[in-house]
Each structure stands twice: as C-alpha cells, then as structure tokens.
PDB file of C-alpha atoms and ligand atoms in Angstrom:
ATOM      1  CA  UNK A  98      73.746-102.257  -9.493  1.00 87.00           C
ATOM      2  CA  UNK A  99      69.629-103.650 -10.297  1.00 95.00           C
ATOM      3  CA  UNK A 100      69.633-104.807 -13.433  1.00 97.00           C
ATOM      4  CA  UNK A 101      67.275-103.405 -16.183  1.00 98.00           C
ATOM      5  CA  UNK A 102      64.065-104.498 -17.254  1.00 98.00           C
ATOM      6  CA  UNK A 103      62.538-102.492 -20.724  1.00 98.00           C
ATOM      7  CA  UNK A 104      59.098-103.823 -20.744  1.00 98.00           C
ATOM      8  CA  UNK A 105      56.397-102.772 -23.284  1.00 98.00           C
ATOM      9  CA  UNK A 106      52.807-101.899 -22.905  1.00 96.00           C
ATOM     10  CA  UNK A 107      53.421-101.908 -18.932  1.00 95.00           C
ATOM     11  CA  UNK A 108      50.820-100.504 -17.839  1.00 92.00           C
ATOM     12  CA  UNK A 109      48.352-102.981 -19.333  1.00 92.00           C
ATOM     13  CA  UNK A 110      46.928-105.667 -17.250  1.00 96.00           C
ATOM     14  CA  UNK A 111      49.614-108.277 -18.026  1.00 98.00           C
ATOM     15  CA  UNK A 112      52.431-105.618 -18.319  1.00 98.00           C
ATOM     16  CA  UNK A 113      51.477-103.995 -15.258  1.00 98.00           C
ATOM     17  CA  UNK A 114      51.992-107.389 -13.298  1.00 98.00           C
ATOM     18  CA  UNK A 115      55.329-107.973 -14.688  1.00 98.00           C
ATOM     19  CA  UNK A 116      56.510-104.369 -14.151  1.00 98.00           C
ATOM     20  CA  UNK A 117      55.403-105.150 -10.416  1.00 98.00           C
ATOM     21  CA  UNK A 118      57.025-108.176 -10.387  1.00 98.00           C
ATOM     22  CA  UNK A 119      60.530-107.459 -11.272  1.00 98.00           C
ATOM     23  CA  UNK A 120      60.509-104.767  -9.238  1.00 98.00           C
ATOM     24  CA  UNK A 121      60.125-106.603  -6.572  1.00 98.00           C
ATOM     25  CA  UNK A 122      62.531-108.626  -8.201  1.00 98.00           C
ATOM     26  CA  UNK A 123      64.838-106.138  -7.668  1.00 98.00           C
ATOM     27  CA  UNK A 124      64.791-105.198 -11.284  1.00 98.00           C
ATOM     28  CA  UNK A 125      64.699-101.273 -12.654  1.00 98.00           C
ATOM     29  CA  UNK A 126      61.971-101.123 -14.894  1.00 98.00           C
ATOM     30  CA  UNK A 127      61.902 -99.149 -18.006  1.00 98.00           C
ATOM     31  CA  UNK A 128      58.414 -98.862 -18.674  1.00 98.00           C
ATOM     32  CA  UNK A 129      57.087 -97.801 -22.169  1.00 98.00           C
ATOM     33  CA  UNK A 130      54.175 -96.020 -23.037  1.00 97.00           C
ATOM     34  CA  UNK A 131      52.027 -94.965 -26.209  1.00 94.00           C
ATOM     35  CA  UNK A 132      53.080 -91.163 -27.757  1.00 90.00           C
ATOM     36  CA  UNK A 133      51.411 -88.819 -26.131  1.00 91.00           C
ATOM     37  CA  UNK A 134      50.085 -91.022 -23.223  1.00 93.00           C
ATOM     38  CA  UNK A 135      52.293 -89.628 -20.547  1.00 95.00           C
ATOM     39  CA  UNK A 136      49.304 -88.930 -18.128  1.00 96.00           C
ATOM     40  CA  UNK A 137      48.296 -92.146 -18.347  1.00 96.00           C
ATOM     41  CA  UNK A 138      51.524 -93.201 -17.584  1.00 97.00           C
ATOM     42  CA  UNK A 139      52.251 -91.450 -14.747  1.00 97.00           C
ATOM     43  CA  UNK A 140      48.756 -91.615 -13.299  1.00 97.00           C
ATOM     44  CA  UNK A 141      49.622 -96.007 -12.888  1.00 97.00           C
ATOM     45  CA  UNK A 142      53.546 -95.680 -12.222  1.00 98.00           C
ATOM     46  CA  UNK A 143      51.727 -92.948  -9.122  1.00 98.00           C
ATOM     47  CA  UNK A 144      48.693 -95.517  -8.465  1.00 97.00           C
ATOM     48  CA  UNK A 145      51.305 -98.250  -8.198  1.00 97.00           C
ATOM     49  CA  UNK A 146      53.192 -96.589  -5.559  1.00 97.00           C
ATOM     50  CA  UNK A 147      56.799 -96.880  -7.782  1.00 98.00           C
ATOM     51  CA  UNK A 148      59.652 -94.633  -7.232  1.00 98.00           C
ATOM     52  CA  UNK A 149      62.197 -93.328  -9.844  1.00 97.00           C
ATOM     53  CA  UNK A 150      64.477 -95.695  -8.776  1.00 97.00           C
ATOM     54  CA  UNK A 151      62.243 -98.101  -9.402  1.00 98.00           C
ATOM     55  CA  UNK A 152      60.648 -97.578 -12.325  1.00 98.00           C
ATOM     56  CA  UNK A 153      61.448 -95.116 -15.586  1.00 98.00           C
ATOM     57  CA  UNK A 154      58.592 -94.444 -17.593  1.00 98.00           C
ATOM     58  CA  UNK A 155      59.785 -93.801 -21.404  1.00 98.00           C
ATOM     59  CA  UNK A 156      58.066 -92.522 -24.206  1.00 97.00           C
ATOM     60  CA  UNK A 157      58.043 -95.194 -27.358  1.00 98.00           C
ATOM     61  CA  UNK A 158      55.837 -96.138 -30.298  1.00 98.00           C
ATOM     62  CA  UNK A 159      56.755 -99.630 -30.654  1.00 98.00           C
ATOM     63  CA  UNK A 160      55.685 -99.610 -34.048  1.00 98.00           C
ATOM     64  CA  UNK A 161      57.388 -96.407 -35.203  1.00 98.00           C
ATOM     65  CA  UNK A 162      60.772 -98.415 -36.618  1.00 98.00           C
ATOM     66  CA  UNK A 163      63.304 -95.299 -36.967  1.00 98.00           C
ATOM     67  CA  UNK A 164      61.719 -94.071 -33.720  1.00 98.00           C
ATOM     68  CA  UNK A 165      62.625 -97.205 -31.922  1.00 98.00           C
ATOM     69  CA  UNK A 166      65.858 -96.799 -33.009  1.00 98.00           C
ATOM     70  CA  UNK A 167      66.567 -93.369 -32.427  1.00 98.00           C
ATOM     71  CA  UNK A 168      65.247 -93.552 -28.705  1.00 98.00           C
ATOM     72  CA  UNK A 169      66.422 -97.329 -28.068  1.00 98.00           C
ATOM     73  CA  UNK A 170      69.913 -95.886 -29.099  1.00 98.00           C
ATOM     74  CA  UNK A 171      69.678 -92.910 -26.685  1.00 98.00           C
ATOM     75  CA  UNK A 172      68.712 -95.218 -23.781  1.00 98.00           C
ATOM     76  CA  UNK A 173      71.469 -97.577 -24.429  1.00 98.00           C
ATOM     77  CA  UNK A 174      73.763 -94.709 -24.037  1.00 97.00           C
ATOM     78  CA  UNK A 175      72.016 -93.174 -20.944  1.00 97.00           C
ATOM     79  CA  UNK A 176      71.804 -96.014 -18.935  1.00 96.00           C
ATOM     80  CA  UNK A 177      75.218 -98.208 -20.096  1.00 95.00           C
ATOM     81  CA  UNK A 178      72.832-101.602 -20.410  1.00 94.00           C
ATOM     82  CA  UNK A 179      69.445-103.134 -20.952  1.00 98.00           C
ATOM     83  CA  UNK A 180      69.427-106.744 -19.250  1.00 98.00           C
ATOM     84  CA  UNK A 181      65.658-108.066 -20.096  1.00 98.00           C
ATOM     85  CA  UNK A 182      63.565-106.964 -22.844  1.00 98.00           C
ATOM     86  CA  UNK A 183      59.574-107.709 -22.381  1.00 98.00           C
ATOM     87  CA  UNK A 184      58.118-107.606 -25.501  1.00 98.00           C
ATOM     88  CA  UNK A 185      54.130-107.482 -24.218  1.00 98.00           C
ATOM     89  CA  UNK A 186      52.839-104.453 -26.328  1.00 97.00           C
ATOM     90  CA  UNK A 187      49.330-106.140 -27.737  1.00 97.00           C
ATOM     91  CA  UNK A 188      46.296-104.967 -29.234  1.00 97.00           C
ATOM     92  CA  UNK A 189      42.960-107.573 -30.526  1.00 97.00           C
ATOM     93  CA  UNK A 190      40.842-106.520 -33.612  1.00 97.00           C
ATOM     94  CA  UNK A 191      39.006-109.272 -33.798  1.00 97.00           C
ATOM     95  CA  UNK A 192      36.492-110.465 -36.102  1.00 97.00           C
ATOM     96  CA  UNK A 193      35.809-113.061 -38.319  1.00 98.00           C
ATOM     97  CA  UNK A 194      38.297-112.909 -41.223  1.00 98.00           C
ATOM     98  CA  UNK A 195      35.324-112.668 -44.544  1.00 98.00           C
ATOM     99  CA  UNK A 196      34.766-108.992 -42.516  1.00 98.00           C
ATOM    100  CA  UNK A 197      37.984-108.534 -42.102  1.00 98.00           C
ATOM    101  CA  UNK A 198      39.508-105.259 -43.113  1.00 98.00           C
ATOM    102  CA  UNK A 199      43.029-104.389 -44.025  1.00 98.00           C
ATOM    103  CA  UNK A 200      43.469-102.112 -41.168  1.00 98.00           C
ATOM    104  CA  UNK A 201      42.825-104.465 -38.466  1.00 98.00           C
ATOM    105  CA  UNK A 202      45.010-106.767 -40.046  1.00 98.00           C
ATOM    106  CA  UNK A 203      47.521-104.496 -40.617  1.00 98.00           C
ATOM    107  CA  UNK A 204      46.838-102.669 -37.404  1.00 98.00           C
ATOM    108  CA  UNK A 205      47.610-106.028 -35.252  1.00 98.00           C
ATOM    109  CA  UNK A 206      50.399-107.188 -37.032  1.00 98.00           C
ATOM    110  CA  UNK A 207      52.314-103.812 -36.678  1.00 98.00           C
ATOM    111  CA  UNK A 208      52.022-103.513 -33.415  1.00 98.00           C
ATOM    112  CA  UNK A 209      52.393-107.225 -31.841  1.00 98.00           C
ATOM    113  CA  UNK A 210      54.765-108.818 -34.255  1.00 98.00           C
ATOM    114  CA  UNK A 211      56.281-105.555 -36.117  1.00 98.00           C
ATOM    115  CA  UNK A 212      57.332-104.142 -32.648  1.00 98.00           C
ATOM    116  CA  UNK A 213      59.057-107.292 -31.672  1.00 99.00           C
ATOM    117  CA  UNK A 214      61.788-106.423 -34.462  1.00 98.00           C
ATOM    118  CA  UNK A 215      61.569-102.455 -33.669  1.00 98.00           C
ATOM    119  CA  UNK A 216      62.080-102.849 -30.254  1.00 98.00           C
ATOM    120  CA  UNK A 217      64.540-105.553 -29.960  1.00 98.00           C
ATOM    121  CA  UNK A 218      66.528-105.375 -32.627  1.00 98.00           C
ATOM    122  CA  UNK A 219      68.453-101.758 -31.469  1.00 98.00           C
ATOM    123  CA  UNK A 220      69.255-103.824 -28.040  1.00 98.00           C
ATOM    124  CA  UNK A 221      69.961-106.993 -28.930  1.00 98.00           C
ATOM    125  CA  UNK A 222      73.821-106.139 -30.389  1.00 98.00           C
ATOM    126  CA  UNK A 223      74.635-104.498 -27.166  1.00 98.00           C
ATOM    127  CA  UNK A 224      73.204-107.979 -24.906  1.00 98.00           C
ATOM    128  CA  UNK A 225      75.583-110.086 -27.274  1.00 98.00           C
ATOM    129  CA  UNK A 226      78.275-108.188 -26.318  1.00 98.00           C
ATOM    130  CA  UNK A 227      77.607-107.975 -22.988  1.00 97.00           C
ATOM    131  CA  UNK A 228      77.747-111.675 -22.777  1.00 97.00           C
ATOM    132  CA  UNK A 229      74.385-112.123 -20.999  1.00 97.00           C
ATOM    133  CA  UNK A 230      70.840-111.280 -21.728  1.00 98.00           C
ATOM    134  CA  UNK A 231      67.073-112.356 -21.695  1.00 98.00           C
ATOM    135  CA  UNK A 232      64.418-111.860 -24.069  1.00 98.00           C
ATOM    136  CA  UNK A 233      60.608-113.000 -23.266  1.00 99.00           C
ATOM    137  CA  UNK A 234      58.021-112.280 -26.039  1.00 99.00           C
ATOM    138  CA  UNK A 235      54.563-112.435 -24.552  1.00 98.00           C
ATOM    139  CA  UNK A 236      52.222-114.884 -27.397  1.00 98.00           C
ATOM    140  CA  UNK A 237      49.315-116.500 -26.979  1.00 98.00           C
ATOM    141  CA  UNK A 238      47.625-119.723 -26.574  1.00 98.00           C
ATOM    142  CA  UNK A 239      45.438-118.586 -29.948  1.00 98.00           C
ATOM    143  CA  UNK A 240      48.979-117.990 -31.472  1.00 98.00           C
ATOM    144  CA  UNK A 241      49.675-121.834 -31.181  1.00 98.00           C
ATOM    145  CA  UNK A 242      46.142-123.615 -31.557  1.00 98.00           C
ATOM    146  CA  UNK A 243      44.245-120.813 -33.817  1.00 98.00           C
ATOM    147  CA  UNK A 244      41.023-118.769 -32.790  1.00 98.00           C
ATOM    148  CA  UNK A 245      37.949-118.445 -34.357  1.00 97.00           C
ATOM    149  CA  UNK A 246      37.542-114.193 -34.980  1.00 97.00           C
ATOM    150  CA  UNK A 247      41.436-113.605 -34.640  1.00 98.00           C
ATOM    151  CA  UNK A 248      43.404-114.769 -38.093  1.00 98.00           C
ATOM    152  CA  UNK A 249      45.041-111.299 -37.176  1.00 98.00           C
ATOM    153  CA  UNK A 250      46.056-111.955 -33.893  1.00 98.00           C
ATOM    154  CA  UNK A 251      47.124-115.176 -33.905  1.00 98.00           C
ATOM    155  CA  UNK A 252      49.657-114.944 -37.317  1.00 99.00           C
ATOM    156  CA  UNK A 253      50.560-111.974 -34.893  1.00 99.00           C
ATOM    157  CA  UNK A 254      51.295-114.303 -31.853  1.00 98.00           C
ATOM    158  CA  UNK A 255      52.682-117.372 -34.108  1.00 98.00           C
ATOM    159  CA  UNK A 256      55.139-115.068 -35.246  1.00 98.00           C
ATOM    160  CA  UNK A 257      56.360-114.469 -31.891  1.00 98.00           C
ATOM    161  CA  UNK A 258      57.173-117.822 -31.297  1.00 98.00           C
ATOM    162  CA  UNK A 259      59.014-118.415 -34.631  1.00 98.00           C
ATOM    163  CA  UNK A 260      60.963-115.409 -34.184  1.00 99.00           C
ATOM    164  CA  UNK A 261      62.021-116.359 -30.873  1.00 99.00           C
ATOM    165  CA  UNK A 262      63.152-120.373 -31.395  1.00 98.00           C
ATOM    166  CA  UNK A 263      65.687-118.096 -34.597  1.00 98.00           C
ATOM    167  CA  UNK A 264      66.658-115.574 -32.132  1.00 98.00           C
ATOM    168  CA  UNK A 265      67.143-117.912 -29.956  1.00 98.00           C
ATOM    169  CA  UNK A 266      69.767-119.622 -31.951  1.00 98.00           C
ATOM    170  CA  UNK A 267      71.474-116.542 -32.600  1.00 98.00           C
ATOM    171  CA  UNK A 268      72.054-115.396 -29.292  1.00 98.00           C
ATOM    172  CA  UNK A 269      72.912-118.831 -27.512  1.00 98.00           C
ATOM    173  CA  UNK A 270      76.633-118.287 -27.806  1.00 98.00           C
ATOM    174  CA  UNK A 271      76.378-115.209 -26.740  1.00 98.00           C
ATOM    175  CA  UNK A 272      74.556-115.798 -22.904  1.00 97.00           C
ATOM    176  CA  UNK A 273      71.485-113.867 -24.447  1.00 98.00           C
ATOM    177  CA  UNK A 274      68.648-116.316 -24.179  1.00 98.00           C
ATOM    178  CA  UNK A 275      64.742-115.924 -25.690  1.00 99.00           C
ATOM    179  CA  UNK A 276      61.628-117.300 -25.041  1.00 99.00           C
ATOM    180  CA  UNK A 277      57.547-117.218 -25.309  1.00 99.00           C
ATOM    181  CA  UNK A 278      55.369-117.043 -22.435  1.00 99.00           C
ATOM    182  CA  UNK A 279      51.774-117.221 -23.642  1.00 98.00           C
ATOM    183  CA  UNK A 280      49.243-116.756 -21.500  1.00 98.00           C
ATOM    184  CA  UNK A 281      45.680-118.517 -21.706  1.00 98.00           C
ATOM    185  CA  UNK A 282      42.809-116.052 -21.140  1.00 98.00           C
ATOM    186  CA  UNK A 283      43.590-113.747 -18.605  1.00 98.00           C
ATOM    187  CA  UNK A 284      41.870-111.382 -16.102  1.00 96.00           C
ATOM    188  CA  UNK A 285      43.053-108.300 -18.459  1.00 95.00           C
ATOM    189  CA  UNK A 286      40.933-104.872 -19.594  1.00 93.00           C
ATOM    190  CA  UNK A 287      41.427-106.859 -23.071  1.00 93.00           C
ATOM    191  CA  UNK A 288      39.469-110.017 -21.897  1.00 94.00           C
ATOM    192  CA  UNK A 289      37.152-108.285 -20.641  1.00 91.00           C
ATOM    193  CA  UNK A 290      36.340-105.958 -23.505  1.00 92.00           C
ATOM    194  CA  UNK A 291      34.590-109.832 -24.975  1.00 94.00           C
ATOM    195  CA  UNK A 292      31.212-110.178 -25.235  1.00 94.00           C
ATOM    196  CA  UNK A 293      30.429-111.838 -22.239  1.00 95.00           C
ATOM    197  CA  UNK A 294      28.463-114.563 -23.822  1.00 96.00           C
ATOM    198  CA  UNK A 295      31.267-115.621 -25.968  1.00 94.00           C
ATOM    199  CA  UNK A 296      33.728-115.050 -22.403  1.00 95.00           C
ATOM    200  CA  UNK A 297      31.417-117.420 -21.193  1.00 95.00           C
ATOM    201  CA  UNK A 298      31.999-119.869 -23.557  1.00 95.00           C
ATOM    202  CA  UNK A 299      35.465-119.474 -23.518  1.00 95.00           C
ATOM    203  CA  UNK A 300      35.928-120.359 -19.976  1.00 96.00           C
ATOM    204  CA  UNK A 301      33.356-123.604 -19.884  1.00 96.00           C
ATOM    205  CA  UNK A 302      36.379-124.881 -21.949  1.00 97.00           C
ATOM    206  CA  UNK A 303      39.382-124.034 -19.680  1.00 98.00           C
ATOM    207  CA  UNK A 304      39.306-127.667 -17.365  1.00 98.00           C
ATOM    208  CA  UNK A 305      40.536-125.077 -14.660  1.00 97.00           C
ATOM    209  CA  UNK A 306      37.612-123.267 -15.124  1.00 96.00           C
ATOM    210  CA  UNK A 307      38.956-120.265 -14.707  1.00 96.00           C
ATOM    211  CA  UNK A 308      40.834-117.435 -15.944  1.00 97.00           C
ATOM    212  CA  UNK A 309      44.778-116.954 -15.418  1.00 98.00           C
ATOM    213  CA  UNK A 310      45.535-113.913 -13.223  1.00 98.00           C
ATOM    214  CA  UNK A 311      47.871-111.549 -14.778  1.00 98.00           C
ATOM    215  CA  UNK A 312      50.222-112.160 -11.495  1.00 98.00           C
ATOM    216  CA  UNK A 313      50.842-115.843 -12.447  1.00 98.00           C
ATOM    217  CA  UNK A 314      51.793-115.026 -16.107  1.00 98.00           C
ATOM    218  CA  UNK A 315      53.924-112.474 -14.624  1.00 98.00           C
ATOM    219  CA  UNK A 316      55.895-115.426 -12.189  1.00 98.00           C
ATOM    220  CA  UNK A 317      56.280-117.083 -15.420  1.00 98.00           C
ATOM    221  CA  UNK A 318      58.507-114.050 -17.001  1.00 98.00           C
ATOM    222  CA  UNK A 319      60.214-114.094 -13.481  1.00 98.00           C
ATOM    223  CA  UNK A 320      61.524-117.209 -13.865  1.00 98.00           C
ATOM    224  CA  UNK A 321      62.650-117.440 -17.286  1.00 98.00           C
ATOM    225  CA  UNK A 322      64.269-113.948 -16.540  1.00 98.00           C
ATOM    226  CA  UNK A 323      65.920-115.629 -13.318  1.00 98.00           C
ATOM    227  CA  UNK A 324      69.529-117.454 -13.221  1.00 96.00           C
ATOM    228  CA  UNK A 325      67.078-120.469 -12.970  1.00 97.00           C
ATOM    229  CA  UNK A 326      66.162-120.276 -16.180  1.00 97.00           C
ATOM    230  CA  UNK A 327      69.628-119.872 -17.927  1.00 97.00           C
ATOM    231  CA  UNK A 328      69.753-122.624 -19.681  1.00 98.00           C
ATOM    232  CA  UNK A 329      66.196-122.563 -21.210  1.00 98.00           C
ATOM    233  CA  UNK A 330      65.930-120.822 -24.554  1.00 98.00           C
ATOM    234  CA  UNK A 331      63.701-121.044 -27.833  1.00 98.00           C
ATOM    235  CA  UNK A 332      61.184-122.178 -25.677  1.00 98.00           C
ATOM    236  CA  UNK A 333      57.475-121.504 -25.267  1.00 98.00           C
ATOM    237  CA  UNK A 334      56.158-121.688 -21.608  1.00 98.00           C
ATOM    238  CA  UNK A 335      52.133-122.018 -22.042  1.00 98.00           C
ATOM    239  CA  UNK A 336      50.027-120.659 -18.640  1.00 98.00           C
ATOM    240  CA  UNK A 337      46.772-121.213 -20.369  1.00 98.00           C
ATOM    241  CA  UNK A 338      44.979-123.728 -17.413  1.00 98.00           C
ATOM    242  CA  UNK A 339      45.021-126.576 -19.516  1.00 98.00           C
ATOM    243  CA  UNK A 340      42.970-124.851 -22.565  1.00 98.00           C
ATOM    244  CA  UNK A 341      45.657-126.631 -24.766  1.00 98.00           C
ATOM    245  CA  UNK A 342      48.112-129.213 -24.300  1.00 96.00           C
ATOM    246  CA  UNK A 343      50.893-129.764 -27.094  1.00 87.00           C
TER     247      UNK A 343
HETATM  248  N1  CAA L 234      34.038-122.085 -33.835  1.00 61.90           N
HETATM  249  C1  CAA L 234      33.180-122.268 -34.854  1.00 61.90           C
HETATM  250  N2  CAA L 234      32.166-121.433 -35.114  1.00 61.90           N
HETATM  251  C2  CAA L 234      32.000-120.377 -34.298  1.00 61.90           C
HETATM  252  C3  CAA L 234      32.871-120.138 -33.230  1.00 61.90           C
HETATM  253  C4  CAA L 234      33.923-121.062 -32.995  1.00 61.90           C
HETATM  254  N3  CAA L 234      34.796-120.892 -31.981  1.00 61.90           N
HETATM  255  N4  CAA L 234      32.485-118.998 -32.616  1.00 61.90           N
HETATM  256  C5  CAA L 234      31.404-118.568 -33.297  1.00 61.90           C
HETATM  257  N5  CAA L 234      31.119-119.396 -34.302  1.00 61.90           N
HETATM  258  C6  CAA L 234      30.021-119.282 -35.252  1.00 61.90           C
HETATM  259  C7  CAA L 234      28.759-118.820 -34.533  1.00 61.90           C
HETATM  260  O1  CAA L 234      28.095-119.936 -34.008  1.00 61.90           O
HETATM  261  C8  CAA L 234      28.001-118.134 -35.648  1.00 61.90           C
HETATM  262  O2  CAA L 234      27.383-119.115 -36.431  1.00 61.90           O
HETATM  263  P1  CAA L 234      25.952-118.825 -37.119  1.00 61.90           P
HETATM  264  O3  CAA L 234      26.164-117.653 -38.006  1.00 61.90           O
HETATM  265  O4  CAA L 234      25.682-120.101 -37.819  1.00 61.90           O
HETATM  266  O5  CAA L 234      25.040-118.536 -35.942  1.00 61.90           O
HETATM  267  C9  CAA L 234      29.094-117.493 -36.492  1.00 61.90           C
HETATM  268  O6  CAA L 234      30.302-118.230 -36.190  1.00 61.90           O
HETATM  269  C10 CAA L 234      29.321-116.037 -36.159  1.00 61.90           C
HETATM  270  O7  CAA L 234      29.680-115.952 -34.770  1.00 61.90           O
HETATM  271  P2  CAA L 234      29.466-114.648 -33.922  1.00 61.90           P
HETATM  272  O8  CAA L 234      28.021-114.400 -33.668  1.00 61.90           O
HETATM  273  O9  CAA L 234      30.365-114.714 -32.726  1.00 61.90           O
HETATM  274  O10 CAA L 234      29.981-113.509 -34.950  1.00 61.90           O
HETATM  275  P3  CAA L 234      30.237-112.023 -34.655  1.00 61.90           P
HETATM  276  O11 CAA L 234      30.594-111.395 -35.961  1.00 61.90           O
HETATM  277  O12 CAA L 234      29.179-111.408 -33.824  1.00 61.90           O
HETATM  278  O13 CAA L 234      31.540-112.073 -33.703  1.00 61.90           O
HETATM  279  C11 CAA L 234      33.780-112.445 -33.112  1.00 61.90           C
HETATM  280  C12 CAA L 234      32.745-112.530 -34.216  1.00 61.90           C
HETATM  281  C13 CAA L 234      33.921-110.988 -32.643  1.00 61.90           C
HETATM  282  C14 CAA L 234      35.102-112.892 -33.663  1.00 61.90           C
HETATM  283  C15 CAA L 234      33.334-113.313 -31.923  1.00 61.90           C
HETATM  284  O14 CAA L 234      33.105-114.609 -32.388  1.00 61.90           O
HETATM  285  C16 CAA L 234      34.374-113.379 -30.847  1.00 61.90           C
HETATM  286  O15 CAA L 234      34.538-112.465 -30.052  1.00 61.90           O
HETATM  287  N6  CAA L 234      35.091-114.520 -30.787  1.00 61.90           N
HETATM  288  C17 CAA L 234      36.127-114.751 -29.749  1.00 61.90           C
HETATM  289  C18 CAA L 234      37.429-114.177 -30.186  1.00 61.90           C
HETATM  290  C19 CAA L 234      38.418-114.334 -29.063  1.00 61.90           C
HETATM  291  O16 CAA L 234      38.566-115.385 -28.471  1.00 61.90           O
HETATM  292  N7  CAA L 234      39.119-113.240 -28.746  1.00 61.90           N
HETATM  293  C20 CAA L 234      40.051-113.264 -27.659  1.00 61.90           C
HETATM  294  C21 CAA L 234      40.273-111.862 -27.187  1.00 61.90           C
HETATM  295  S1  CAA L 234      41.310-111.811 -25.767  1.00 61.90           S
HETATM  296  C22 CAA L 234      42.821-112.254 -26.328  1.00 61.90           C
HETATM  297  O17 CAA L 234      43.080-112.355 -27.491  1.00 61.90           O
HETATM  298  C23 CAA L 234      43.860-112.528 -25.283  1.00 61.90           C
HETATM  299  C24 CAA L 234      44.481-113.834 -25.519  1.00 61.90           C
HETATM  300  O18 CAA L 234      45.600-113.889 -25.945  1.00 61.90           O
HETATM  301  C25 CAA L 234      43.762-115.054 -25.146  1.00 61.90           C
END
C-alpha cells in the first residue's frame, strides 16, 4: 500500500517538483488546487505524464477554514490515511511596507500562514493516532533573516517555523514529526515575476551564485519525509546556497 502525500499548491514550481518527487518516491500524491482551477490542474497532472494511481488532484481553498475541514474530513474517510502533509501553498505581495495595504497583508498571511492551521489541523488527530506521520512546511530564507519589500511575507514564513518547532512538540510522542524546509531563491514562476534588476541583485549575493532549482528543495522534503529522517523534528532545513548562515 504507497503511502499518501497531500501536498498544496502542487502545481507551482516548487510544488510541482515535490509532487514529482514522491512519486517517484513511491508516494500517492494528493495534489490540491485553487477553486475553480481544475483545468489548470489537469492540464500539469496531463503535461507531467501522472496516472490516477499516481497522483489525485483535489479541489481545496487552503484558506477557506470550514472548507478545509469539510473536504479534509471527507478525504480522511475516502482514503483511510494521510501519511505526509506539504504545506507549500504561497503567494508574494511585495512592496515596501509605508505602501503597504491591508489586503496584501492580509492577503499573504491568509494564505501562507492561515492555511498551515486550515489544512493541517483536520489531519493531524488522525496521524497521532496512527502512530506515525510527517509534516514539512515550506518557509523561507526571508522568513528567518527579513527582506526588504516583504514585512508580509516574511511574518508569513516566520510563522511557519514557530508553528512547526510547537507542533513539533506535540506530535513527538505520537511518531508524527514536523519540520521547515526553506528554500533560498529559487528557479520558480514567483522568482521570476522580480524585476530583473533587483533579481540581479539578489543573486550577486548568493556565494553560489546561483539560484536553487526547485528539484533540490524538493530532495530536501524527500528526506525529511524518508525513515532517514525520523528522528529529526522542529527543525528548519535551509537550501538557500549560502545566502544566510545561522
Ligand atoms: N535594503 C535597503 N534599501 C533598499 C533595498 C534593500 N534590500 N532594496 C531597495 N532599497 C532602497 C532602494 O535603493 C530605494 O532607495 P532610494 O529611494 O533612496 O533610491 C528604495 O529602497 C526603494 O526601492 P525600490 O526602487 O526597489 O522600490 P520599489 O517600490 O520600486 O520596489 C520592492 C519595492 C517591490 C519591494 C522591490 O524592492 C523588490 O522587489 N524587492 C525585492 C523583494 C524580494 O526579494 N522578493 C522576493 C520574491 S520571491 C520570494 O519571496 C521567494 C522566496 O521565498 C525567496
């Protein structure tokens, strides 16, 4: 029996190469998608080549809380288990915080940190009593050192981290591990949506110079997902090229 991955925002760059790579993990994937974007959906789980057994796509608005537990609820019951969650559903609205408006900052902190207690809260019970399950919330290096433009996103992405180290304690007794992966820049549709000037600037001070690709962020959630990474938890496993050491 594969185990079962939910992963959100999977068909974004980063999500995309995790979906990939626990399926070739020999994961199922239970990819999520935006209301009303099943098109999209199904026009990357058909570009990716994935089959059914492979791959589920599933309809979720990780910042709809009743929704999440509604449909979390149902897929518990349809499919007995869910083994990993991904929490990787992201969005930037960046800009420098004295133009700030309340929408962006509300905007990013519903749907990066806000979704991280919709979507993992309805599963979480059922991993406890399972006796076994991982968590992985995807932050961001500009969650733990601060960006210029992105108060937003990175009280979004320090949140992720804090959440995880209590979660983490929580579900230690109970074989259900979580931790952070946060990726450095990355070769992602949001990276490249930067002006490339600033881009530019960005990289001259990564000392590897370059970005990450979204397949070695993705090797990261393999491994902490892996029974080689049982005994890691609370933890925050930076793939950012050296852009900040702590
Ligand atoms: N530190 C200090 N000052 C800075 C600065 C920095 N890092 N960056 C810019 N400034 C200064 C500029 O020099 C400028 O100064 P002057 O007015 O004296 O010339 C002033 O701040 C305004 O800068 P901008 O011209 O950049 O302002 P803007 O309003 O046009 O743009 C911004 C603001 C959109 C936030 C832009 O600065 C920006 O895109 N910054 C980068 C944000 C970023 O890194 N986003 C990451 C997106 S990808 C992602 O988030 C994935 C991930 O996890 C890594």
């Amino acid at each position: 029996m594969k185990k079962l991955a939910l992963i959100t925002g999977s068909k974004g760059g980063i999500g995309s190469a995790i979906s990939s790579q626990l399926v070739n993990d020999g994961y199922r994937v239970i990819a999520t998608y935006f209301t009303g974007k099943h098109q999209c959906a199904q026009d990357w789980f058909n570009a990716k080549g994935f089959t059914d057994d492979q791959v589920r796509l599933f309809e979720l608005d990780v910042t709809n809380t009743e929704q999440c537990a509604q449909r979390l609820a149902e897929l518990l019951q349809e499919e007995g288990t869910v083994d990993v969650v991904v929490n990787n559903a992201g969005i930037t609205r960046d800009g420098t915080f004295k133009k700030m408006t309340a929408s962006a900052w509300k905007d990013v902190i519903e749907t990066n940190l806000n979704s991280v207690f919709n979507v993992t809260q309805p599963l979480f019970a059922a991993m406890c009593e399972k006796g076994d399950g991982r968590v992985i919330n995807i932050s961001s290096v500009n969650g733990i050192k601060g960006q210029f433009g992105q108060t937003n996103y990175s009280a979004a992405k320090a949140g992720m981290i804090g959440f995880s180290k209590a979660l983490a304690a929580e579900g230690a007794r109970s074989g259900v591990t979580v931790n952070v992966v946060a990726p450095g820049y990355t070769g992602t549709p949001m990276v490249e949506e930067m002006k490339p000037e600033v881009l530019e600037s960005i990289k001259a001070q990564i000392p590897m110079r370059r970005l990450a690709t979204p397949e070695e962020v993705a090797k990261s959630v393999a491994f902490l997902v892996s029974d080689a990474g049982a005994y890691i938890t609370g933890e925050t496993l930076s793939v950012n090229g050296g852009l900040h050491m702590h």
